[in-house]
Coordinates of C-alpha atoms in Angstrom, one line a residue:
Chain A
X23 CA 90.8 167.8 66.8
X24 CA 88.7 167.4 69.8
X25 CA 86.0 170.0 69.9
X26 CA 86.3 170.6 73.7
X27 CA 88.7 173.0 75.2
X28 CA 90.1 171.9 78.5
X29 CA 90.0 174.4 81.3
X30 CA 91.2 172.8 84.5
X31 CA 89.2 174.9 86.9
X32 CA 87.9 178.4 87.2
X33 CA 90.4 180.9 88.5
X34 CA 90.5 180.6 92.2
X35 CA 93.0 182.7 94.0
X36 CA 92.2 181.8 97.5
X37 CA 92.4 178.2 96.6
X38 CA 95.8 178.5 94.9
X39 CA 97.5 180.5 97.4
X40 CA 96.1 179.3 100.7
X41 CA 93.8 176.2 100.7
X42 CA 95.9 174.1 98.3
X43 CA 99.3 174.8 99.9
X44 CA 97.9 173.9 103.3
X45 CA 96.1 170.8 101.8
X46 CA 92.7 171.9 102.9
X47 CA 89.6 170.9 101.2
X48 CA 87.9 173.1 98.6
X49 CA 84.7 173.2 100.6
X50 CA 82.3 175.9 101.6
X51 CA 83.5 175.3 105.1
X52 CA 87.0 176.3 104.3
X53 CA 86.0 179.4 102.4
X54 CA 83.7 180.4 105.3
X55 CA 86.4 180.1 107.8
X56 CA 88.6 182.5 105.8
X57 CA 85.6 184.7 105.7
X58 CA 85.6 184.9 101.8
X59 CA 83.0 183.8 99.3
X60 CA 83.9 180.9 97.1
X61 CA 84.8 182.1 93.7
X62 CA 81.9 180.3 92.0
X63 CA 79.0 178.4 93.2
X64 CA 80.3 174.9 94.1
X65 CA 77.6 173.2 92.3
X66 CA 78.1 175.1 89.3
X67 CA 81.9 174.3 89.2
X68 CA 81.1 170.7 89.5
X69 CA 78.5 170.7 86.7
X70 CA 80.8 172.6 84.5
X71 CA 83.6 170.1 85.0
X72 CA 81.3 167.2 84.6
X73 CA 80.2 168.2 81.2
X74 CA 83.8 168.4 80.2
X75 CA 84.6 165.0 81.7
X76 CA 81.7 163.4 79.9
X77 CA 82.7 164.7 76.5
X78 CA 86.5 163.6 77.2
X79 CA 84.9 160.0 78.1
X80 CA 83.0 159.8 74.9
X81 CA 86.1 160.6 72.6
X82 CA 88.5 158.5 74.5
X83 CA 86.3 155.5 74.2
X84 CA 85.5 156.1 70.6
X85 CA 89.2 156.3 69.9
X86 CA 90.1 153.3 72.0
X87 CA 87.4 151.3 70.2
X88 CA 86.7 149.3 73.4
X89 CA 86.0 150.1 77.1
X90 CA 83.1 150.6 79.5
X91 CA 80.9 153.7 78.7
X92 CA 77.9 153.2 80.8
X93 CA 79.2 153.2 84.4
X94 CA 82.0 155.7 83.3
X95 CA 79.3 158.2 82.4
X96 CA 77.1 157.5 85.4
X97 CA 80.0 158.2 87.8
X98 CA 80.8 161.6 86.4
X99 CA 79.4 163.8 89.1
X100 CA 80.8 161.5 91.8
X101 CA 84.5 161.8 90.5
X102 CA 83.9 165.6 89.8
X103 CA 82.8 166.1 93.4
X104 CA 85.6 164.1 94.7
X105 CA 88.4 165.9 92.8
X106 CA 87.0 169.3 92.8
X107 CA 85.6 169.5 96.4
X108 CA 86.1 166.6 98.6
X109 CA 89.4 165.0 98.2
X110 CA 92.6 166.5 99.7
X111 CA 95.5 166.1 97.5
X112 CA 98.9 167.8 96.5
X113 CA 98.9 168.4 92.8
X114 CA 102.7 168.3 92.9
X115 CA 103.1 165.0 94.6
X116 CA 100.8 162.0 94.2
X117 CA 102.5 160.3 97.2
X118 CA 102.0 163.3 99.6
X119 CA 101.7 161.9 103.1
X120 CA 98.8 164.0 104.0
X121 CA 96.5 163.2 101.1
X122 CA 93.1 161.4 101.0
X123 CA 93.1 158.1 99.3
X124 CA 90.5 157.1 96.6
X125 CA 90.3 153.4 95.7
X126 CA 88.4 152.7 92.7
X127 CA 87.3 149.1 93.0
X128 CA 85.2 148.9 89.9
X129 CA 88.3 149.3 87.7
X130 CA 86.5 148.9 84.4
X131 CA 85.0 152.5 85.0
X132 CA 88.4 153.9 84.8
X133 CA 87.9 156.2 81.8
X134 CA 85.9 158.6 84.2
X135 CA 88.8 158.5 86.6
X136 CA 91.5 159.1 84.1
X137 CA 89.3 162.0 82.4
X138 CA 89.0 163.5 85.9
X139 CA 92.5 163.3 86.6
X140 CA 93.2 165.2 83.3
X141 CA 90.4 167.7 84.1
X142 CA 92.0 168.4 87.4
X143 CA 95.4 169.0 85.7
X144 CA 97.0 165.9 87.2
X145 CA 97.8 164.2 83.8
X146 CA 98.0 165.6 80.4
X147 CA 94.6 165.7 78.6
X148 CA 96.4 164.7 75.4
X149 CA 97.2 161.4 77.2
X150 CA 93.5 160.5 77.2
X151 CA 93.8 159.8 73.5
X152 CA 96.0 156.8 74.4
X153 CA 93.6 155.1 76.6
X154 CA 94.0 151.1 76.3
X155 CA 96.7 151.6 73.6
X156 CA 100.2 149.9 73.6
X157 CA 102.7 151.8 75.9
X158 CA 100.0 153.9 77.5
X159 CA 99.9 154.7 81.3
X160 CA 96.2 154.5 80.8
X161 CA 95.7 150.8 80.9
X162 CA 92.3 149.1 80.0
X163 CA 91.9 148.5 83.8
X164 CA 93.9 150.8 86.1
X165 CA 97.4 149.9 87.3
X166 CA 99.0 151.8 90.0
X167 CA 102.6 150.9 89.0
X168 CA 102.1 152.6 85.7
X169 CA 100.1 155.7 86.9
X170 CA 101.3 157.2 90.2
X171 CA 97.9 159.2 90.8
X172 CA 96.2 155.6 91.4
X173 CA 96.1 154.1 94.8
X174 CA 95.7 150.6 93.6
X175 CA 95.4 148.3 90.7
X176 CA 91.9 147.0 90.0
X177 CA 89.7 145.4 87.4
X178 CA 89.0 142.0 88.9
X179 CA 85.9 142.9 91.1
X180 CA 85.5 142.8 94.8
X181 CA 89.0 143.7 95.9
X182 CA 89.1 147.4 96.3
X183 CA 87.1 147.7 99.5
X184 CA 89.4 145.4 101.3
X185 CA 92.4 147.4 100.4
X186 CA 90.8 150.5 101.2
X187 CA 89.8 149.2 104.6
X188 CA 93.5 148.0 105.0
X189 CA 94.6 151.6 104.4
X190 CA 91.9 153.0 106.7
X191 CA 93.0 150.6 109.4
X192 CA 96.5 151.7 109.1
X193 CA 95.4 155.3 109.4
X194 CA 93.2 154.9 112.3
X195 CA 94.8 152.3 114.2
X196 CA 98.5 152.3 113.5
X197 CA 99.4 155.8 112.5
X198 CA 99.8 159.0 114.5
X199 CA 96.5 160.9 114.9
X200 CA 95.4 162.2 111.5
X201 CA 92.3 163.4 109.7
X202 CA 93.0 161.7 106.4
X203 CA 90.2 159.7 104.8
X204 CA 89.9 156.9 102.5
X205 CA 87.2 156.9 99.8
X206 CA 86.2 153.8 97.9
X207 CA 83.9 153.3 94.8
X208 CA 82.3 150.1 94.3
X209 CA 79.6 149.2 91.9
X210 CA 76.3 147.3 92.7
X211 CA 77.1 144.5 90.4
X212 CA 80.3 144.1 92.2
X213 CA 78.6 143.4 95.3
X214 CA 77.9 139.8 94.0
X215 CA 81.5 139.2 95.2
X216 CA 81.9 137.5 98.5
X217 CA 85.2 139.4 99.0
X218 CA 83.1 142.7 99.3
X219 CA 81.1 141.4 102.3
X220 CA 84.2 140.1 103.9
X221 CA 85.6 143.7 103.8
X222 CA 82.2 145.2 104.9
X223 CA 82.4 143.1 108.1
X224 CA 85.9 143.9 108.7
X225 CA 85.4 147.6 108.4
X226 CA 82.4 147.6 110.7
X227 CA 84.4 145.5 113.3
X228 CA 87.3 147.8 113.3
X229 CA 85.2 151.0 113.5
X230 CA 86.8 152.5 110.4
X231 CA 85.1 155.8 110.6
X232 CA 87.6 157.3 108.2
X233 CA 86.4 155.0 105.4
X234 CA 83.8 156.3 103.1
X235 CA 82.2 153.9 100.4
X236 CA 80.2 155.1 97.5
X237 CA 78.2 152.3 96.3
X238 CA 77.3 153.0 92.5
X239 CA 73.8 151.7 92.3
X240 CA 73.1 151.9 88.6
X241 CA 71.0 148.8 88.5
X242 CA 73.0 147.3 85.6
X243 CA 75.8 144.8 85.3
X244 CA 77.5 143.2 82.3
X245 CA 74.8 140.8 81.1
X246 CA 71.7 142.3 82.6
X247 CA 69.9 144.2 85.2
X248 CA 71.2 143.6 88.8
X249 CA 67.8 142.5 90.0
X250 CA 67.8 139.9 87.1
X251 CA 71.5 138.6 87.6
X252 CA 71.6 138.5 91.4
X253 CA 69.1 140.5 93.5
X254 CA 70.9 142.4 96.3
X255 CA 67.9 142.5 98.7
X256 CA 67.7 145.4 101.3
X257 CA 71.3 147.0 100.8
X258 CA 70.9 149.6 103.5
X259 CA 70.0 146.8 106.0
X260 CA 73.0 144.6 104.9
X261 CA 75.5 147.4 105.4
X262 CA 73.9 148.5 108.6
X263 CA 73.8 145.0 110.1
X264 CA 77.7 144.9 109.6
X265 CA 78.0 148.2 111.6
X266 CA 78.0 150.9 109.0
X267 CA 76.3 154.2 108.7
X268 CA 74.1 154.3 105.5
X269 CA 73.0 157.2 103.6
X270 CA 71.0 157.2 100.4
X271 CA 71.9 159.5 97.5
X272 CA 68.7 159.4 95.4
X273 CA 70.3 161.2 92.4
X274 CA 74.0 160.4 92.1
X275 CA 74.2 162.6 89.2
X276 CA 72.9 165.7 91.1
X277 CA 76.1 167.6 92.4
X278 CA 73.9 169.3 95.1
X279 CA 72.8 166.1 96.6
X280 CA 76.2 164.6 96.3
X281 CA 78.0 167.5 98.0
X282 CA 75.6 167.3 100.8
X283 CA 76.1 163.5 101.3
X284 CA 79.8 163.8 101.0
X285 CA 79.8 166.8 103.3
X286 CA 78.2 164.9 106.0
X287 CA 81.3 162.9 106.3
X288 CA 82.7 165.8 108.3
X289 CA 83.0 165.3 111.9
X290 CA 83.6 161.5 111.4
X291 CA 86.2 161.6 114.2
X292 CA 83.3 161.5 116.8
X293 CA 81.5 158.6 115.3
X294 CA 82.9 155.2 115.0
X295 CA 81.3 153.7 112.0
X296 CA 82.3 153.7 108.4
X297 CA 79.9 155.3 106.0
X298 CA 78.2 153.8 103.0
X299 CA 76.6 156.2 100.4
X300 CA 74.1 154.1 98.3
X301 CA 74.5 156.4 95.4
X302 CA 71.8 155.9 92.7
X303 CA 73.3 156.8 89.3
X304 CA 72.0 156.7 85.8
X305 CA 74.3 154.5 83.7
X306 CA 75.1 156.1 80.4
X307 CA 74.1 159.6 81.9
X308 CA 74.0 162.5 79.3
X309 CA 73.6 160.2 76.1
X310 CA 70.0 159.6 75.6
X311 CA 70.5 156.2 73.8
X312 CA 72.8 154.8 76.5
X313 CA 70.9 155.6 79.7
X314 CA 69.8 152.8 81.7
X315 CA 70.7 150.3 79.0
X316 CA 73.0 147.4 80.2
X317 CA 74.1 146.7 76.7
X318 CA 76.4 149.7 77.1
X319 CA 78.3 148.2 80.0
X320 CA 81.2 147.3 77.7
X321 CA 80.2 148.0 74.3
X322 CA 82.5 150.4 72.2
X323 CA 81.0 153.4 70.5
X324 CA 81.1 153.5 66.7
X325 CA 82.3 157.0 65.1
X326 CA 78.7 157.8 64.4
X327 CA 77.4 157.0 67.8
X328 CA 80.2 159.1 69.2
X329 CA 79.2 161.9 67.0
X330 CA 75.6 161.7 68.2
X331 CA 76.6 161.5 71.8
X332 CA 78.8 164.4 71.5
X333 CA 76.2 166.4 69.8
X334 CA 73.8 165.6 72.9
X335 CA 76.6 166.8 75.2
X336 CA 76.8 170.1 73.2
X337 CA 79.8 169.5 71.0
X338 CA 79.3 170.5 67.4
Chain B
X12 CA 126.6 125.2 106.1
X13 CA 127.3 123.1 109.2
X14 CA 124.9 120.5 110.3
X15 CA 124.0 120.4 113.9
X16 CA 126.1 117.7 115.9
X17 CA 123.0 116.1 117.5
X18 CA 121.4 115.7 114.1
X19 CA 124.5 114.0 112.6
X20 CA 124.8 111.9 115.7
X21 CA 121.3 110.6 115.3
X22 CA 119.4 112.3 118.1
X23 CA 118.2 115.7 116.8
X24 CA 116.0 118.0 118.6
X25 CA 112.6 118.5 117.0
X26 CA 111.0 121.9 116.8
X27 CA 108.0 123.6 115.3
X28 CA 108.8 125.8 112.2
X29 CA 105.5 127.6 112.9
X30 CA 106.9 128.6 116.4
X31 CA 110.1 129.6 114.7
X32 CA 108.2 131.9 112.4
X33 CA 106.0 133.4 115.1
X34 CA 108.7 134.1 117.5
X35 CA 110.9 135.6 115.0
X36 CA 108.2 137.9 113.8
X37 CA 107.4 139.0 117.5
X38 CA 111.0 139.8 117.9
X39 CA 111.1 141.9 114.7
X40 CA 107.8 143.7 115.6
X41 CA 109.4 144.8 119.0
X42 CA 112.2 146.5 116.9
X43 CA 110.2 147.7 113.9
X44 CA 106.6 149.2 114.4
X45 CA 105.9 148.9 110.7
X46 CA 105.6 145.0 111.3
X47 CA 102.0 143.8 111.4
X48 CA 100.4 140.3 111.5
X49 CA 97.1 139.2 109.9
X50 CA 95.4 135.8 110.2
X51 CA 92.0 134.3 109.3
X52 CA 90.9 132.7 112.6
X53 CA 94.1 130.7 112.8
X54 CA 96.5 132.8 114.7
X55 CA 97.4 130.1 117.3
X56 CA 97.7 127.4 114.7
X57 CA 100.1 129.4 112.5
X58 CA 102.4 130.2 115.4
X59 CA 101.1 133.8 116.3
X60 CA 99.7 133.1 119.7
X61 CA 102.3 135.3 121.5
X62 CA 102.2 138.1 118.9
X63 CA 98.6 138.3 119.3
X64 CA 99.0 138.8 123.3
X65 CA 101.7 141.4 123.0
X66 CA 100.9 143.4 120.0
X67 CA 97.5 145.2 120.4
X68 CA 96.4 146.6 117.1
X69 CA 99.3 145.2 115.2
X70 CA 97.6 141.8 115.1
X71 CA 94.7 142.1 112.8
X72 CA 92.0 139.3 112.9
X73 CA 90.0 139.1 109.7
X74 CA 87.8 136.2 110.5
X75 CA 87.5 133.1 108.2
X76 CA 87.9 135.2 105.1
X77 CA 91.2 134.7 103.2
X78 CA 90.2 136.9 100.3
X79 CA 90.0 139.6 102.7
X80 CA 93.1 138.6 104.6
X81 CA 95.5 139.2 101.6
X82 CA 93.7 142.3 100.2
X83 CA 93.6 144.0 103.5
X84 CA 97.3 143.3 103.8
X85 CA 97.8 144.9 100.4
X86 CA 96.1 148.0 101.6
X87 CA 98.5 148.0 104.7
X88 CA 101.6 147.5 102.6
X89 CA 100.3 150.7 100.5
X90 CA 100.5 152.7 103.7
X91 CA 104.2 151.5 104.4
X92 CA 103.4 148.7 106.7
X93 CA 105.3 145.3 106.6
X94 CA 102.3 143.0 106.7
X95 CA 102.6 139.2 107.2
X96 CA 99.5 137.5 106.2
X97 CA 99.3 133.9 107.7
X98 CA 96.8 131.1 107.3
X99 CA 96.9 127.5 106.2
X100 CA 98.3 126.9 102.6
X101 CA 95.1 125.2 101.6
X102 CA 93.2 128.4 102.1
X103 CA 96.1 131.0 101.3
X104 CA 97.0 130.9 98.6
X105 CA 94.6 128.0 97.8
X106 CA 91.4 130.0 98.2
X107 CA 92.8 133.5 97.3
X108 CA 95.1 133.0 94.4
X109 CA 93.5 135.8 92.2
X110 CA 93.5 138.3 94.9
X111 CA 97.2 137.6 95.5
X112 CA 97.8 137.9 91.6
X113 CA 96.0 141.2 91.1
X114 CA 96.1 143.0 94.5
X115 CA 99.6 142.0 95.4
X116 CA 101.7 141.0 92.4
X117 CA 100.3 143.2 89.7
X118 CA 99.8 146.0 92.2
X119 CA 103.5 145.5 93.4
X120 CA 102.7 145.5 97.1
X121 CA 105.2 143.6 99.2
X122 CA 102.9 141.5 101.2
X123 CA 104.6 138.5 103.1
X124 CA 102.3 135.4 102.8
X125 CA 102.7 132.5 105.2
X126 CA 101.2 129.2 104.2
X127 CA 101.3 126.9 107.1
X128 CA 100.2 123.2 107.1
X129 CA 101.7 122.6 103.7
X130 CA 102.1 118.9 102.8
X131 CA 100.8 115.6 103.8
X132 CA 102.3 116.0 107.2
X133 CA 99.0 117.8 108.4
X134 CA 98.0 114.2 109.1
X135 CA 94.6 113.5 110.5
X136 CA 92.7 116.4 108.8
X137 CA 93.0 114.7 105.6
X138 CA 93.4 115.6 101.9
X139 CA 91.4 118.8 101.9
X140 CA 94.0 120.3 104.3
X141 CA 97.1 118.9 103.0
X142 CA 98.2 121.5 100.6
X143 CA 100.3 119.9 97.7
X144 CA 99.9 122.5 95.1
X145 CA 101.0 125.8 96.6
X146 CA 104.6 125.9 95.1
X147 CA 103.1 125.6 91.7
X148 CA 100.5 128.3 92.3
X149 CA 103.0 130.8 93.8
X150 CA 106.0 130.3 91.4
X151 CA 104.1 131.2 88.3
X152 CA 103.3 134.7 89.7
X153 CA 105.5 137.5 88.3
X154 CA 107.7 138.9 91.1
X155 CA 106.8 136.4 93.8
X156 CA 109.6 135.0 96.1
X157 CA 108.9 131.4 97.1
X158 CA 110.5 129.9 100.1
X159 CA 110.4 126.6 101.8
X160 CA 112.5 126.5 105.1
X161 CA 113.5 123.0 106.2
X162 CA 113.7 123.5 110.0
X163 CA 112.9 126.1 112.8
X164 CA 116.2 127.8 112.5
X165 CA 115.6 128.5 108.9
X166 CA 111.9 129.5 109.5
X167 CA 112.9 132.2 111.9
X168 CA 115.9 133.5 109.6
X169 CA 113.7 133.6 106.5
X170 CA 111.0 135.4 108.5
X171 CA 113.5 138.2 109.0
X172 CA 114.8 138.1 105.5
X173 CA 111.2 138.4 104.3
X174 CA 110.6 141.5 106.3
X175 CA 114.0 143.0 104.8
X176 CA 113.1 142.0 101.2
X177 CA 111.0 144.5 99.2
X178 CA 109.3 141.9 97.0
X179 CA 106.1 140.1 97.6
X180 CA 106.8 136.8 99.2
X181 CA 105.4 133.4 100.1
X182 CA 106.8 131.0 102.8
X183 CA 105.4 127.5 103.2
X184 CA 105.6 125.9 106.5
X185 CA 104.8 122.2 107.7
X186 CA 102.6 121.4 110.6
X187 CA 104.7 118.8 112.1
X188 CA 107.7 119.5 114.3
X189 CA 110.9 118.7 112.3
X190 CA 114.4 117.7 113.3
X191 CA 116.7 120.7 113.5
X192 CA 119.7 120.0 111.1
X193 CA 121.0 123.5 110.9
X194 CA 123.9 124.5 113.4
X195 CA 122.6 127.8 115.0
X196 CA 125.5 129.7 113.5
X197 CA 124.3 129.1 109.9
X198 CA 123.2 132.1 108.1
X199 CA 120.7 131.8 105.2
X200 CA 120.0 134.2 102.4
X201 CA 117.0 134.5 99.9
X202 CA 118.0 133.5 96.4
X203 CA 120.6 130.9 97.3
X204 CA 120.8 127.1 97.3
X205 CA 123.1 125.1 99.7
X206 CA 125.1 121.8 99.4
X207 CA 124.4 120.5 102.9
X208 CA 126.1 117.2 102.4
X209 CA 128.8 116.1 99.7
X210 CA 130.1 112.6 99.7
X211 CA 133.5 111.8 97.8
X212 CA 132.9 111.1 94.1
X213 CA 129.1 111.5 94.3
X214 CA 127.0 109.9 91.7
X215 CA 123.7 111.5 92.5
X216 CA 122.4 115.0 93.2
X217 CA 119.5 114.9 95.5
X218 CA 117.8 118.4 95.1
X219 CA 115.3 119.0 97.9
X220 CA 113.4 121.7 99.9
X221 CA 111.3 122.4 102.9
X222 CA 110.1 119.5 105.0
X223 CA 111.9 116.9 103.0
X224 CA 115.4 118.1 103.5
X225 CA 115.8 116.4 107.0
X226 CA 114.5 113.1 105.3
X227 CA 116.9 113.5 102.4
X228 CA 119.9 114.1 104.8
X229 CA 119.0 110.8 106.6
X230 CA 118.4 109.1 103.2
X231 CA 121.9 110.2 102.1
X232 CA 123.4 108.7 105.2
X233 CA 121.8 105.3 104.4
X234 CA 122.9 105.5 100.8
X235 CA 126.3 106.2 101.8
X236 CA 126.3 103.1 104.0
X237 CA 125.1 101.2 100.9
X238 CA 128.0 102.5 98.8
X239 CA 126.2 105.2 97.0
X240 CA 127.8 108.7 97.3
X241 CA 125.5 111.6 96.9
X242 CA 125.2 115.4 97.2
X243 CA 122.2 117.0 98.9
X244 CA 121.3 120.2 97.7
X245 CA 118.8 122.2 99.8
X246 CA 116.8 124.7 97.9
X247 CA 115.0 126.9 100.5
X248 CA 114.4 129.5 97.8
X249 CA 112.5 127.9 95.0
X250 CA 112.1 131.3 93.3
X251 CA 114.3 132.8 92.3
X252 CA 116.4 129.7 91.9
X253 CA 120.2 129.7 92.5
X254 CA 121.2 128.5 89.2
X255 CA 124.8 128.3 89.9
X256 CA 124.8 126.0 92.9
X257 CA 122.2 123.7 91.5
X258 CA 123.8 123.3 88.1
X259 CA 127.2 122.9 89.7
X260 CA 126.0 119.9 91.6
X261 CA 124.3 118.3 88.6
X262 CA 127.2 118.9 86.5
X263 CA 129.3 116.9 88.9
X264 CA 126.9 113.9 89.3
X265 CA 124.8 114.0 86.0
X266 CA 122.2 112.2 87.9
X267 CA 119.4 114.3 89.4
X268 CA 116.6 113.3 91.9
X269 CA 114.3 116.2 93.2
X270 CA 112.4 115.4 96.5
X271 CA 109.5 117.7 97.7
X272 CA 106.2 117.3 99.8
X273 CA 104.3 118.6 96.9
X274 CA 102.8 117.4 93.7
X275 CA 105.6 116.3 91.4
X276 CA 103.8 118.6 88.8
X277 CA 104.6 122.3 89.1
X278 CA 106.7 122.2 92.1
X279 CA 110.5 122.2 92.8
X280 CA 110.9 119.1 90.5
X281 CA 109.5 121.1 87.7
X282 CA 111.5 124.1 88.4
X283 CA 114.8 122.1 88.3
X284 CA 113.9 120.3 85.1
X285 CA 113.2 123.6 83.4
X286 CA 116.6 124.9 84.6
X287 CA 118.4 121.8 83.4
X288 CA 116.9 121.7 80.2
X289 CA 117.7 125.3 79.4
X290 CA 121.3 124.7 80.5
X291 CA 124.3 122.9 78.7
X292 CA 124.2 120.1 81.2
X293 CA 122.7 116.8 80.0
X294 CA 122.0 114.5 82.9
X295 CA 121.8 110.9 82.3
X296 CA 118.9 110.4 84.7
X297 CA 116.2 112.8 86.0
X298 CA 113.6 111.7 88.6
X299 CA 111.1 113.7 90.5
X300 CA 110.0 112.3 94.1
X301 CA 106.8 113.8 95.5
X302 CA 103.1 113.2 95.2
X303 CA 102.3 112.2 91.7
X304 CA 98.8 113.3 90.7
X305 CA 97.1 112.2 93.8
X306 CA 95.5 113.7 96.9
X307 CA 96.7 112.9 100.5
X308 CA 94.4 111.2 103.2
X309 CA 94.0 111.0 107.0
X310 CA 96.8 109.4 109.0
X311 CA 99.8 110.4 110.9
X312 CA 102.7 112.1 109.2
X313 CA 104.7 109.0 109.8
X314 CA 101.9 106.9 108.2
X315 CA 101.7 109.1 105.2
X316 CA 105.3 109.7 104.6
X317 CA 105.7 105.9 104.5
X318 CA 102.6 105.3 102.2
X319 CA 103.8 108.0 99.7
X320 CA 107.4 107.0 100.0
X321 CA 108.5 110.4 101.3
X322 CA 110.3 109.2 104.6
X323 CA 113.9 108.5 104.5
X324 CA 113.3 104.9 103.9
X325 CA 111.0 105.6 101.0
X326 CA 113.4 108.2 99.4
X327 CA 116.3 105.5 99.7
X328 CA 114.0 102.8 97.9
X329 CA 113.2 105.2 95.0
X330 CA 116.6 106.3 94.4
X331 CA 118.0 102.7 94.5
X332 CA 115.5 101.8 92.0
X333 CA 116.4 104.7 89.8
X334 CA 120.0 104.0 89.9
X335 CA 119.5 100.1 89.2
X336 CA 117.7 100.8 86.0

């Protein structure tokens, strides 16, 4: 039996009866407008869920016997912030036509996405045990046609940002006025792909201010450190040159900083540039022997390693 | 299907298939606001000039970036739009096959792909721009519909049919203007093949597609004058194949010749060979006309069709040689 108990979120009456039915974001702003205090501190809420997601990632990867632990663990706070604070979605309908869209371009990090979907109550936590197994909806790399909560199918790197840009173009230039947003996660190693820069120029040209790209700067990729495999130069300058706003998130595992950065997206209807958040995360975060080590990009955990990792995450 | 009178009388009208596509798409877009067009710096060259002028925001210019072309189109399809992504076939699907495989086919987004300038008929630009492998690339992709219209009337009709169809689809178009052999009243469907000519007691089935259908119809006239009766089976949908029509013809003649402006490997000829081998029909002869493991080169379309024996004369020569053996 997994040692963790899944609690989807702390009880939040206001969210359940007002915010969620109205498809409003679970942000401090929304609570302030209703003149009520958020039920728990936002940061504490994210950290609470992050720990739970991390444990699930270790357990599901150990059971699967393959998969990508480093970036999955590094992105936990990002996904937790998105699903427990930022994204607008309707838990009853993955195709709700007012939802925000999240495109995970670095599909290999899908364990963190699956675990977060379970943490948010969108899929059954028991399903996480079937990661990468025959007949599972949780494919080794995510497939939209098998799991309706996904906005795309990804894995081969470099293709997600273009699709996110196509979605953002549709919302901004073709559809009736709306405040829906498209979030895209790309990894730093993925920036080697030419397709990414085609999309970066496209989003700048068409002023896709409703598009937010979270660049997971974890400094590793499959076979080495990013600066060894292919140095990326001054990333902020590269994105700015193509017409983007750029913000640095110096610690992408710090919920406070992440929430501030993602909160600054607000008001984007008045600006005409897409936003890139260069988010510096720690690959393997939370497990001392994995942190910052590129060998854990795609290495499975043995039972003993999983036990050590879970112990570090407070599971006995 | 009726052939146009002026085609059978020997003085056909020549029209651009790209123009047929572009005008048809513009008409559709006026009626359905979900229609959007994308191109990679080739809007005018693929027949979208008028669309660009009239449809602000619904023509999307991605620059010379074919990988982005089809992936942005996938995102648009996800939002309920009906995207047509058009470029030269050499670049799309030549450059961006993996994006088409993952972001369109595996992701099951009904993006409509147009590959213009397919075949040797591109002419002066030379081998790099003469796409001869696109049918092979596209027909192996799960769920992909592969179309090759033979004149401007078909190009216009298949554009509408692609918009109505819910699958990812690919339509290859030639650069040159081609004789219009279709009577305007003809109505085509996706997934069907058509016997466009049937002589009495035919001894050979000539199965063809796209830019070669006009040449094959002319070749069949010549063969008939030489006393060789044939059936011309036009296959504008290479995938899914209309098995009944194609096998019906081959069952009658037992001699098969396939003709395409494409490598003989992996294209229509290969698809027909696979179909026949898995059927109960045992043809006595089977021969594929096309480009055989070679590249094209610069020249006029006429030069090149002659050189590679793909004009009506060359097709006649090859069929006569086969039947003499």
